[in-house]
mmCIF file with all atom_site columns, C-alpha atoms in Angstrom:
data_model
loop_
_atom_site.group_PDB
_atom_site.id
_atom_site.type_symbol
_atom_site.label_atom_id
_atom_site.label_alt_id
_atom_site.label_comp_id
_atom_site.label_asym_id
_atom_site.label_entity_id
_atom_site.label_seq_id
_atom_site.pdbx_PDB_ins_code
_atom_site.Cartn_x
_atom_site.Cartn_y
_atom_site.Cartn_z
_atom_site.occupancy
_atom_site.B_iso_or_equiv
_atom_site.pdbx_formal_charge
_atom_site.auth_seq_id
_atom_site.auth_comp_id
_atom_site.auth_asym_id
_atom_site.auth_atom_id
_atom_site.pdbx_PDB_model_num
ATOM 1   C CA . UNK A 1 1   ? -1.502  -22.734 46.153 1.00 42.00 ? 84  UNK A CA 1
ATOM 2   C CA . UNK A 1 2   ? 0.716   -19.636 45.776 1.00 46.00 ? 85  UNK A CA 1
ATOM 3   C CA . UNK A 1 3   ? -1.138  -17.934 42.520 1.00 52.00 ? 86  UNK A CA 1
ATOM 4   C CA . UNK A 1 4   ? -2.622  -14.816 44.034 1.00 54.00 ? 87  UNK A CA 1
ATOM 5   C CA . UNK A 1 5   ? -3.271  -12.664 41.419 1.00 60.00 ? 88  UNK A CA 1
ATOM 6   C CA . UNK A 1 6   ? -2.191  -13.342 37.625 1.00 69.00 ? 89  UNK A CA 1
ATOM 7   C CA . UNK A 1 7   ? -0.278  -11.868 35.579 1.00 75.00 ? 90  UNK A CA 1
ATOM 8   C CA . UNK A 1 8   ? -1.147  -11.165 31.786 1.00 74.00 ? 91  UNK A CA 1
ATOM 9   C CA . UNK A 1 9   ? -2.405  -9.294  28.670 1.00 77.00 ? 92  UNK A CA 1
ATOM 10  C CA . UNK A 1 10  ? -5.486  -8.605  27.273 1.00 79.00 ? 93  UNK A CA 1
ATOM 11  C CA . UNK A 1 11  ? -6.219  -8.340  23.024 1.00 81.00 ? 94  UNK A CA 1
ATOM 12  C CA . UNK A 1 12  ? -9.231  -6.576  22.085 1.00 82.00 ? 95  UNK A CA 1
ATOM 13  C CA . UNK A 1 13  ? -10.308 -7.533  18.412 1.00 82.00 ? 96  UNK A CA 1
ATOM 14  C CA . UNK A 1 14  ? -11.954 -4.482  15.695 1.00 81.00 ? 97  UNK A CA 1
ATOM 15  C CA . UNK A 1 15  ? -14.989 -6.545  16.426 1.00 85.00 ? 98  UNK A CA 1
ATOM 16  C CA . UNK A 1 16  ? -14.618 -5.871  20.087 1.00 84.00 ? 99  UNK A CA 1
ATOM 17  C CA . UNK A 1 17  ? -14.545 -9.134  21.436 1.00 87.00 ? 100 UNK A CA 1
ATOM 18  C CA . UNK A 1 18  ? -11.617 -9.989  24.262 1.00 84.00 ? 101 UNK A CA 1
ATOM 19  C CA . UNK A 1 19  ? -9.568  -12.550 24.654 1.00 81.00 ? 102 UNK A CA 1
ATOM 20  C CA . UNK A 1 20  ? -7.062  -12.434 27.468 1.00 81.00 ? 103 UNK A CA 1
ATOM 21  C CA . UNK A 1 21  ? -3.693  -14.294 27.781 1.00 79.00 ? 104 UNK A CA 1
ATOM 22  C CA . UNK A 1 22  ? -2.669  -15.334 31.162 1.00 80.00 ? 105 UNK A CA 1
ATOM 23  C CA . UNK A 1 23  ? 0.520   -15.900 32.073 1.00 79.00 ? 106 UNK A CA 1
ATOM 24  C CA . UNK A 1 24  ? 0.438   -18.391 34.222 1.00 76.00 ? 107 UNK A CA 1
ATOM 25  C CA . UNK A 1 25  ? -1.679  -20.666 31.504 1.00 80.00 ? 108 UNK A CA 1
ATOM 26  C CA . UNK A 1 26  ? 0.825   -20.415 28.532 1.00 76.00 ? 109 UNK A CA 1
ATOM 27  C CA . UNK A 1 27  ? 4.246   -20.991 28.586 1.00 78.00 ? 110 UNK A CA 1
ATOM 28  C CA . UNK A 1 28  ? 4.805   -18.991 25.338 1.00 81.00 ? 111 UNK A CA 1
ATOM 29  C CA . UNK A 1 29  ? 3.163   -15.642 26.388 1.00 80.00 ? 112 UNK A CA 1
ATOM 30  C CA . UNK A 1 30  ? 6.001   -13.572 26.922 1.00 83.00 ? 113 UNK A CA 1
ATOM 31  C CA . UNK A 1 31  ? 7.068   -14.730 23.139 1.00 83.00 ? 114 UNK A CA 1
ATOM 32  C CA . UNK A 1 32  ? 3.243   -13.955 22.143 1.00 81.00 ? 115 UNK A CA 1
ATOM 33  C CA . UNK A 1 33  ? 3.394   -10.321 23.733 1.00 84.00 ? 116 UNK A CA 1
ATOM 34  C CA . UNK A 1 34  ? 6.904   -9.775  21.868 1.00 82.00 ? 117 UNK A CA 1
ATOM 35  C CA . UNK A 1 35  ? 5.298   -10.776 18.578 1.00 83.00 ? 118 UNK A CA 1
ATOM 36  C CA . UNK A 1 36  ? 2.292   -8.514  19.171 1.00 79.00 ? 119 UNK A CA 1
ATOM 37  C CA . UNK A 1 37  ? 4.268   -5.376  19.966 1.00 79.00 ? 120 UNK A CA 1
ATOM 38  C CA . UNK A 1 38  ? 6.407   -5.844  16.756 1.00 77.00 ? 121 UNK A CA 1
ATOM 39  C CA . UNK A 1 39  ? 2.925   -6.428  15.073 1.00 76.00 ? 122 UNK A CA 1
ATOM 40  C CA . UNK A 1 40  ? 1.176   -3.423  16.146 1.00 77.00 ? 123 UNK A CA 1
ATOM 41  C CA . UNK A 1 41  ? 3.668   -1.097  17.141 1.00 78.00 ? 124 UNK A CA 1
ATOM 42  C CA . UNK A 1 42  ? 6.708   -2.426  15.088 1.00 73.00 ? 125 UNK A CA 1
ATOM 43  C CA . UNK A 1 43  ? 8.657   -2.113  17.568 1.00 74.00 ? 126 UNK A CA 1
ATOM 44  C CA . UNK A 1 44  ? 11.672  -5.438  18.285 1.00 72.00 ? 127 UNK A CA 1
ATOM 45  C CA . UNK A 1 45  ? 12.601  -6.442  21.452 1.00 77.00 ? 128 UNK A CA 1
ATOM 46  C CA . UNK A 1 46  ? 15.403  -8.590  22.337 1.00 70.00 ? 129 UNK A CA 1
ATOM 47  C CA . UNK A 1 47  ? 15.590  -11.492 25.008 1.00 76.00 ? 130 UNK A CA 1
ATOM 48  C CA . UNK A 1 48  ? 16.983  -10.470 28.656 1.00 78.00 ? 131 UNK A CA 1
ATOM 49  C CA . UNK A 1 49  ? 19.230  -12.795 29.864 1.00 72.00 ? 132 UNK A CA 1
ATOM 50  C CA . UNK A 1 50  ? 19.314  -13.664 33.407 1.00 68.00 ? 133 UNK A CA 1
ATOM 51  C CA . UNK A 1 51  ? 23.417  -13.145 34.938 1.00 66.00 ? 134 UNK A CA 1
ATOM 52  C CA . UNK A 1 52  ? 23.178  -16.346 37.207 1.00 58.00 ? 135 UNK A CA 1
ATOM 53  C CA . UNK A 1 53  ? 26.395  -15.720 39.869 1.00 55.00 ? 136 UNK A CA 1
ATOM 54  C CA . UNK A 1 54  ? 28.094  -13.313 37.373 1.00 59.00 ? 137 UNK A CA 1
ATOM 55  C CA . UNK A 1 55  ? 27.724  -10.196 39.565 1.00 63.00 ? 138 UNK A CA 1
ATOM 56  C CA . UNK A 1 56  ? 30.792  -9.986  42.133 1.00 57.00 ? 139 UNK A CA 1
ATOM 57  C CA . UNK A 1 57  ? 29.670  -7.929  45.235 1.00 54.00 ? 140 UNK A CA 1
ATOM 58  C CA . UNK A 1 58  ? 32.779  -7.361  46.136 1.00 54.00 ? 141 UNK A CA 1
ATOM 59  C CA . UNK A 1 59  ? 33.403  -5.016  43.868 1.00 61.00 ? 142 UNK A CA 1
ATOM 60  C CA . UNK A 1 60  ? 29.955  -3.483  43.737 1.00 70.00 ? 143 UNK A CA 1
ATOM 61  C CA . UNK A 1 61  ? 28.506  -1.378  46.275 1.00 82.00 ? 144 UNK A CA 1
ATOM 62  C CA . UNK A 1 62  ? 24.720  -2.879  47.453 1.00 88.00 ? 145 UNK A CA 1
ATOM 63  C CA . UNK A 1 63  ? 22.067  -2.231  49.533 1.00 87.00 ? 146 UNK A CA 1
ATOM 64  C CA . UNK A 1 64  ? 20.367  -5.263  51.115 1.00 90.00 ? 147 UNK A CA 1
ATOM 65  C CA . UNK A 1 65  ? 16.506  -6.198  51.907 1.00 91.00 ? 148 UNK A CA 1
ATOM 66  C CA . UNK A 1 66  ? 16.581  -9.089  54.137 1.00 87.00 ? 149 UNK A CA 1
ATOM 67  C CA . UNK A 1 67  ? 15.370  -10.511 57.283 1.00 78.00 ? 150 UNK A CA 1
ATOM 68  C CA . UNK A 1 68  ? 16.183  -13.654 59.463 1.00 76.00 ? 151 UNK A CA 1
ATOM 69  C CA . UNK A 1 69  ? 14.485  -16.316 58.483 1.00 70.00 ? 152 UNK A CA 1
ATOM 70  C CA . UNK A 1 70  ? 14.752  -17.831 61.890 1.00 69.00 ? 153 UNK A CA 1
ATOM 71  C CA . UNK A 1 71  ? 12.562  -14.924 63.187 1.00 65.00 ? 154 UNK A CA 1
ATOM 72  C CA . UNK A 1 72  ? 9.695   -16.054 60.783 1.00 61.00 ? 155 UNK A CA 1
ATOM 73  C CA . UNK A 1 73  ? 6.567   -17.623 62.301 1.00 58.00 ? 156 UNK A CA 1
ATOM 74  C CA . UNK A 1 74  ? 5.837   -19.502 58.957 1.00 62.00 ? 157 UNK A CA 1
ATOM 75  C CA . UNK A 1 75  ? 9.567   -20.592 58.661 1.00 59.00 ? 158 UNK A CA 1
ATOM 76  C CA . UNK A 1 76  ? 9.429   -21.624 62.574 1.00 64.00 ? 159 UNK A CA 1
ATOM 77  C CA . UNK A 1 77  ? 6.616   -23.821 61.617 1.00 64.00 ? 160 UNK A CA 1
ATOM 78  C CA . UNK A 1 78  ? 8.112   -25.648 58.521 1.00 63.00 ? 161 UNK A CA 1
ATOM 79  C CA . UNK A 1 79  ? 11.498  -26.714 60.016 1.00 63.00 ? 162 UNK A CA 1
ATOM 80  C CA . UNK A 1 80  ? 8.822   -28.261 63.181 1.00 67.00 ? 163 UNK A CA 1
ATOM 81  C CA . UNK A 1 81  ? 6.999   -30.088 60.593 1.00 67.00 ? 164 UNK A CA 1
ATOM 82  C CA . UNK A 1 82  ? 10.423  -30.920 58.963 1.00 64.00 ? 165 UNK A CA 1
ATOM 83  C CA . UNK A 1 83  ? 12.010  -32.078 61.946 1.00 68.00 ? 166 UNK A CA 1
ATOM 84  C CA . UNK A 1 84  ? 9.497   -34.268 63.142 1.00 66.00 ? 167 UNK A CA 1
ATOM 85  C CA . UNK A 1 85  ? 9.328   -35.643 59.596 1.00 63.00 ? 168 UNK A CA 1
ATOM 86  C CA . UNK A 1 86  ? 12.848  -36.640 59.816 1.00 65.00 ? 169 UNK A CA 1
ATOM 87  C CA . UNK A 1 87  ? 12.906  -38.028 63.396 1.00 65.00 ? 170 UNK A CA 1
ATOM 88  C CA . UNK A 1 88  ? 9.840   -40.364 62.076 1.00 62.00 ? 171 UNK A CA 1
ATOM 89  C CA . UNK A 1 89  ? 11.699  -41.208 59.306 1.00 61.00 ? 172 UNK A CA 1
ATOM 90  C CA . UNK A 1 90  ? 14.965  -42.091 61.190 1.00 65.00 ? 173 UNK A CA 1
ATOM 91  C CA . UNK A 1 91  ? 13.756  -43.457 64.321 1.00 62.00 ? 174 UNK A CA 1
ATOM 92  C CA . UNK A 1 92  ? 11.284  -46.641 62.219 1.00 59.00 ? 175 UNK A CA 1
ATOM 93  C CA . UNK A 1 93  ? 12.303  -49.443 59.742 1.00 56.00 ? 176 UNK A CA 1
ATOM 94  C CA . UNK A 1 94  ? 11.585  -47.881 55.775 1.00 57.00 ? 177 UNK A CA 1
ATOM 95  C CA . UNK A 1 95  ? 8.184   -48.805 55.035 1.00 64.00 ? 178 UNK A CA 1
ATOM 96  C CA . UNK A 1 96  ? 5.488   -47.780 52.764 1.00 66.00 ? 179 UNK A CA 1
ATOM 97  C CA . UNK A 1 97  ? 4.243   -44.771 55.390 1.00 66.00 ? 180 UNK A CA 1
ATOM 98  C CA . UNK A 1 98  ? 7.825   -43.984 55.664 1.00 63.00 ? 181 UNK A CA 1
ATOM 99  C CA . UNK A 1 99  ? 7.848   -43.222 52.138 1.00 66.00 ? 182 UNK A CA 1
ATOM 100 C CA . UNK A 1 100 ? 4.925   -41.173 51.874 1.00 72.00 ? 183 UNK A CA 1
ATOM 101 C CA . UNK A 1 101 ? 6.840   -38.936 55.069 1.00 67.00 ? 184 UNK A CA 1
ATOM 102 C CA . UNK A 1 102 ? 9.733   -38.915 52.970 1.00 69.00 ? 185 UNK A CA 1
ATOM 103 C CA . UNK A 1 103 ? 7.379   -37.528 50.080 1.00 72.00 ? 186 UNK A CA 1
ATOM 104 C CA . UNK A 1 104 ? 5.688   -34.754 52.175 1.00 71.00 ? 187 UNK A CA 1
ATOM 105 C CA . UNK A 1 105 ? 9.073   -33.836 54.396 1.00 69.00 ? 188 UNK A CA 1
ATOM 106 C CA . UNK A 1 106 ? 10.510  -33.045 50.178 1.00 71.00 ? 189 UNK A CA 1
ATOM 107 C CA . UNK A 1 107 ? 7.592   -31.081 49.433 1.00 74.00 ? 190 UNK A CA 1
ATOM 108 C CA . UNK A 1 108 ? 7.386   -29.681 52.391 1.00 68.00 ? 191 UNK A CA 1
ATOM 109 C CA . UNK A 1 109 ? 11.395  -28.259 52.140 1.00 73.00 ? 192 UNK A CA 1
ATOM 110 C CA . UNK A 1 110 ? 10.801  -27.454 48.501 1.00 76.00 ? 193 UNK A CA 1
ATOM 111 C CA . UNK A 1 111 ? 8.205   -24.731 49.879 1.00 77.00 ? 194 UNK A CA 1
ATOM 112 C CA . UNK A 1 112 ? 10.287  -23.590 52.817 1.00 77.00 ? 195 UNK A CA 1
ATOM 113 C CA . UNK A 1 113 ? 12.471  -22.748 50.005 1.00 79.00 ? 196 UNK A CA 1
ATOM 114 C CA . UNK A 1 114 ? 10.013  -21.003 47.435 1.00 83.00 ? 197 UNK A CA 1
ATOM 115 C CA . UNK A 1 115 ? 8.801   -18.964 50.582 1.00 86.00 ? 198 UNK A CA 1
ATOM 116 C CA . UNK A 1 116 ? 12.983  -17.427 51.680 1.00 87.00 ? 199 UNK A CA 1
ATOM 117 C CA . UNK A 1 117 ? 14.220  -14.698 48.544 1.00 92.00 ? 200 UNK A CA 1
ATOM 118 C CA . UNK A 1 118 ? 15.978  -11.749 49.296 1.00 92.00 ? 201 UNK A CA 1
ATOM 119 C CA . UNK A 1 119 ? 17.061  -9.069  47.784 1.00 93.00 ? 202 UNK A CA 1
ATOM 120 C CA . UNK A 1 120 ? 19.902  -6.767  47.056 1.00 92.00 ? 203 UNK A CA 1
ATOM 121 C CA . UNK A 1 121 ? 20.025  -3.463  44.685 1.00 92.00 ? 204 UNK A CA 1
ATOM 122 C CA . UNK A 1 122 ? 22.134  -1.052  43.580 1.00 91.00 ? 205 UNK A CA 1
ATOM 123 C CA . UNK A 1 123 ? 21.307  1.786   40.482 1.00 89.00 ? 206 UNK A CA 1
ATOM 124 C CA . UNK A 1 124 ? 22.205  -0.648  37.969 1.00 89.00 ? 207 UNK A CA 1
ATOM 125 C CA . UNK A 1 125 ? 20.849  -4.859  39.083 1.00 91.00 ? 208 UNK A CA 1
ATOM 126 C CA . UNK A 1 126 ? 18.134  -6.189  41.405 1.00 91.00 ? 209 UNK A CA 1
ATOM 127 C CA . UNK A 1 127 ? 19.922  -9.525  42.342 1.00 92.00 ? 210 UNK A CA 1
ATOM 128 C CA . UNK A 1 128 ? 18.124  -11.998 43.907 1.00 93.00 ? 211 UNK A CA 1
ATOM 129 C CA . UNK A 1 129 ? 19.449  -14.639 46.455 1.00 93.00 ? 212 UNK A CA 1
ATOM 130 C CA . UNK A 1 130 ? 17.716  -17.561 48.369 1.00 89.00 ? 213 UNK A CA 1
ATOM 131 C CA . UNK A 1 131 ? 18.793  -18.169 52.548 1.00 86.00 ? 214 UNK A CA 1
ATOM 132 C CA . UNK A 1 132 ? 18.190  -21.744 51.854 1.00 82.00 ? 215 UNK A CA 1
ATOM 133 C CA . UNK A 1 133 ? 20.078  -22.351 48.602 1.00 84.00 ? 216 UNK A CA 1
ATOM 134 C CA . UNK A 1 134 ? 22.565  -19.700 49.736 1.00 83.00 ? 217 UNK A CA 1
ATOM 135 C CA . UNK A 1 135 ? 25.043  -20.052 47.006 1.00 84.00 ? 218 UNK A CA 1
ATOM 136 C CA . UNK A 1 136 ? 22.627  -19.282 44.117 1.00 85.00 ? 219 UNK A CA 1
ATOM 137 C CA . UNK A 1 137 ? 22.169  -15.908 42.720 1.00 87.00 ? 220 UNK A CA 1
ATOM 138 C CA . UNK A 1 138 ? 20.438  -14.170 40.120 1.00 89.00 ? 221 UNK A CA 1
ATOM 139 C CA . UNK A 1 139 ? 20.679  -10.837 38.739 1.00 89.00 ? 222 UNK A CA 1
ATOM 140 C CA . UNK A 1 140 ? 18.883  -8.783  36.614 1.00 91.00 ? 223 UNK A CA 1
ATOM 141 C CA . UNK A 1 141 ? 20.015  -5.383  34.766 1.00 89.00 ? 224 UNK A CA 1
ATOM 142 C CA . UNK A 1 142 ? 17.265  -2.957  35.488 1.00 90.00 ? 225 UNK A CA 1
ATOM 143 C CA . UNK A 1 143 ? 17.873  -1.792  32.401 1.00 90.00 ? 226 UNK A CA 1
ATOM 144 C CA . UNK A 1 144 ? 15.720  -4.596  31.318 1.00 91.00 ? 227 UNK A CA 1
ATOM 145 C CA . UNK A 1 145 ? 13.232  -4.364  33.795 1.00 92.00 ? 228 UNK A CA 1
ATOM 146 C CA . UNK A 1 146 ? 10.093  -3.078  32.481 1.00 90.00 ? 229 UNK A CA 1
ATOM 147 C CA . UNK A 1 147 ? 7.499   -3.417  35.838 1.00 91.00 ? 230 UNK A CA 1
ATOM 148 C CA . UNK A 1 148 ? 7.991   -4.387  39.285 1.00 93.00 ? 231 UNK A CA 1
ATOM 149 C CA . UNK A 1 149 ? 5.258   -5.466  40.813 1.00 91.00 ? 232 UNK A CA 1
ATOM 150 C CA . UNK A 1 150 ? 5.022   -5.336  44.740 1.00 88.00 ? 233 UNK A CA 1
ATOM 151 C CA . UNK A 1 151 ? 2.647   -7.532  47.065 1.00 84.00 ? 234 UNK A CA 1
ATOM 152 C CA . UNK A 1 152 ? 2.535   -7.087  50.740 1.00 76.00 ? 235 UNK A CA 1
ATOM 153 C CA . UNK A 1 153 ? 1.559   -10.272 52.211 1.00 67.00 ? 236 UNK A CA 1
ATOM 154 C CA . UNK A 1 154 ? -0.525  -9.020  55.367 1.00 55.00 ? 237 UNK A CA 1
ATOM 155 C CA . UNK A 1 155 ? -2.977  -7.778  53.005 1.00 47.00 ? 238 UNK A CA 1
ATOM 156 C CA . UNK A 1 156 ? -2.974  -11.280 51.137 1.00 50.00 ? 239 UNK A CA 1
ATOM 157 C CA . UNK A 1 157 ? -4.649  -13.981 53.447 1.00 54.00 ? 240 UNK A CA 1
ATOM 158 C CA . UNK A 1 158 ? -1.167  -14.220 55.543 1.00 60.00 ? 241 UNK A CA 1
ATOM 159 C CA . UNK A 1 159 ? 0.856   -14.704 52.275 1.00 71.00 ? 242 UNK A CA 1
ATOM 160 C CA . UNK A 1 160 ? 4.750   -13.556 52.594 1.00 76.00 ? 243 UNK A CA 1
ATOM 161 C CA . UNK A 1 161 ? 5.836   -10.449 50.780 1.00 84.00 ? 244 UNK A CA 1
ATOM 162 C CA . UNK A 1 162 ? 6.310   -10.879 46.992 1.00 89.00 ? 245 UNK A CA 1
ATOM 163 C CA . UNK A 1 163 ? 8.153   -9.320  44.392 1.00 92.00 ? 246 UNK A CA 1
ATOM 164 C CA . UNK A 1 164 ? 7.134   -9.906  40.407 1.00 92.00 ? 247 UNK A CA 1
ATOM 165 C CA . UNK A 1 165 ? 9.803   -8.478  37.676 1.00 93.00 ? 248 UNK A CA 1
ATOM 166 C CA . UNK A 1 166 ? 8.615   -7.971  34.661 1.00 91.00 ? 249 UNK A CA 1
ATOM 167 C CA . UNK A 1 167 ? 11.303  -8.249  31.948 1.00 90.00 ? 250 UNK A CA 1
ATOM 168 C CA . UNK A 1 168 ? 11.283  -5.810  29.010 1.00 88.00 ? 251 UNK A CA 1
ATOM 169 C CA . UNK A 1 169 ? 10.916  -9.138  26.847 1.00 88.00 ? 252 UNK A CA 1
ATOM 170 C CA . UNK A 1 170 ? 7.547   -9.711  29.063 1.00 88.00 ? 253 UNK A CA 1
ATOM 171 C CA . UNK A 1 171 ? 9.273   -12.570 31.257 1.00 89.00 ? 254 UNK A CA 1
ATOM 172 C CA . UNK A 1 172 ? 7.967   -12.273 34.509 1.00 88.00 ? 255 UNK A CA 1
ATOM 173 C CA . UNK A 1 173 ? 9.608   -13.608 37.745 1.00 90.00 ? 256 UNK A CA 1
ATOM 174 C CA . UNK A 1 174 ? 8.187   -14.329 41.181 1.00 90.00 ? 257 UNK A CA 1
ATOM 175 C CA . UNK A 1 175 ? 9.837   -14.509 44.662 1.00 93.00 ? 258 UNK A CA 1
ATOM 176 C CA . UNK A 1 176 ? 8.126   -14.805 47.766 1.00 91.00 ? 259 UNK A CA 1
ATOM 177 C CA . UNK A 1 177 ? 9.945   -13.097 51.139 1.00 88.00 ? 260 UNK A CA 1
ATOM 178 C CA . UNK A 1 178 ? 8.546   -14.552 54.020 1.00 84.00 ? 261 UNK A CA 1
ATOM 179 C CA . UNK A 1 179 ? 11.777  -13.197 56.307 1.00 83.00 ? 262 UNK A CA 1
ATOM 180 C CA . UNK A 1 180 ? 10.988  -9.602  55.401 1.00 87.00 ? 263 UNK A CA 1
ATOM 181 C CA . UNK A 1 181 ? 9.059   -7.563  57.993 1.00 85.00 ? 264 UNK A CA 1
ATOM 182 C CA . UNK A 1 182 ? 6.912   -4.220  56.540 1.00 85.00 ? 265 UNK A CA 1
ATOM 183 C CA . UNK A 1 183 ? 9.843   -1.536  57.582 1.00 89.00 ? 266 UNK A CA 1
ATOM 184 C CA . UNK A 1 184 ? 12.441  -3.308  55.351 1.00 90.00 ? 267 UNK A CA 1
ATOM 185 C CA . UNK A 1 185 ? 9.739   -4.221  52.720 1.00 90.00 ? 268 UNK A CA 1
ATOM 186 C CA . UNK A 1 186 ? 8.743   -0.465  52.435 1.00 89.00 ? 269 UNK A CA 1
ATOM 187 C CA . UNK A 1 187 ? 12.045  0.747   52.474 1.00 92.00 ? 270 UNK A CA 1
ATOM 188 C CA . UNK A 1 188 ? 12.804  -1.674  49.391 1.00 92.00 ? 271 UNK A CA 1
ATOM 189 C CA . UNK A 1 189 ? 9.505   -0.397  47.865 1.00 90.00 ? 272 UNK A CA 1
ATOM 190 C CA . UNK A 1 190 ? 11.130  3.317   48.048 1.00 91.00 ? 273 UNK A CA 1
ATOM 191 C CA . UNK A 1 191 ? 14.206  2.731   46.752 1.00 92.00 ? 274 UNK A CA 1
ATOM 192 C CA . UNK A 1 192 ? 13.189  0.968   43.601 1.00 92.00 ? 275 UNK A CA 1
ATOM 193 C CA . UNK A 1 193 ? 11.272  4.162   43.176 1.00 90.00 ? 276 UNK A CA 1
ATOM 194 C CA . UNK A 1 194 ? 13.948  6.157   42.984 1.00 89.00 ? 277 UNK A CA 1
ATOM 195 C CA . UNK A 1 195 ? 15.435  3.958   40.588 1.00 88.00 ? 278 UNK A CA 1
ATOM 196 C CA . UNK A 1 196 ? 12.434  5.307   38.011 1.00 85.00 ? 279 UNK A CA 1
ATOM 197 C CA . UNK A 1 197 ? 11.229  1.571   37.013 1.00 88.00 ? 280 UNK A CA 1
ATOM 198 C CA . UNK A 1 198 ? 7.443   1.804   36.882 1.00 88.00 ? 281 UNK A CA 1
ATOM 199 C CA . UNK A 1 199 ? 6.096   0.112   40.219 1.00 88.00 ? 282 UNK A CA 1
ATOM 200 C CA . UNK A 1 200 ? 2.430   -1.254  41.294 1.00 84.00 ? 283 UNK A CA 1
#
């Protein structure tokens, strides 16, 4: 439902035949890509580990790439369908179509959630914050950032905005940014140039 392009490495054998590992189809392919650089290239490289809520802001200086979700025509639609949900939910005795509401109105809030990063930066960590789950964070050195890769959603079938890290240990991590319009996204785009972390 969200895959959109996939992520992943390709080996090419003495005998030329191909094989190429997706990321999205093997749990261990970061670990595989890590093995097959110290193979070929002997080269070792150590697991990034994520700083969950260790970065204070206060004492850092960041720039911030966000928008309000409020304003966001797919985020207007999902707290409709949400509300409606509930009000079903609330307003008849629990029964068996209640519970399959229930289901849906979880799913459906589990996606409003997947669909509202944001972003903050400064020369030294790309954190990464949710408006929903508000007091999470996640930041990431960009010393150990090997790739970013940026998505604009208008060009993607009315996807939202998405950002893919790609670790130096070949981790990858995707956030969708459905609150961010094109100025702000483009601006963000710039700045992590300047940063020199290869982009595409």
């Amino acid at each position: 439902m969200f895959r959109d392009y996939l992520e992943g490495a390709k080996i090419v054998f003495k005998n030329n035949r191909a094989v190429c590992i997706y990321d999205d189809f093997y749990s261990n392919a970061a670990d595989l890509k890590v093995f097959l650089d110290y193979k070929l290239n002997n080269k070792i490289i150590y697991t990034v580990e994520e700083k969950s809520g260790e970065i204070n802001n206060q004492d850092l200086a960041f720039d911030s790439y966000k928008g309000n979700p409020f304003f966001s025509l797919r985020n207007i639609s999902s707290l409709m369908i949400i509300a409606v949900m509930f009000k079903v939910i609330i307003v008849k005795s629990l029964s068996w179509s209640d519970l399959i509401l229930f289901i849906f109105l979880s799913c459906h809030t589990v996606i409003l959630i997947y669909f509202n990063y944001y972003f903050e930066m400064n020369d030294d960590y790309i954190v990464i914050k949710n408006h929903i789950l508000f007091w999470k964070k996640t930041a990431y050195s960009t010393k150990d950032i090997r790739e970013i890769v940026l998505r604009h959603g208008g060009s993607q079938r009315g996807k939202p905005n998405s950002l893919k890290i790609i670790l130096t240990d070949y981790k990858v991590k995707s956030y969708y940014a459905t609150s961010i319009n094109e100025k702000t996204w483009l601006k963000f785009a710039k700045d992590i140039k300047k940063l020199k972390i290869k982009i595409r």
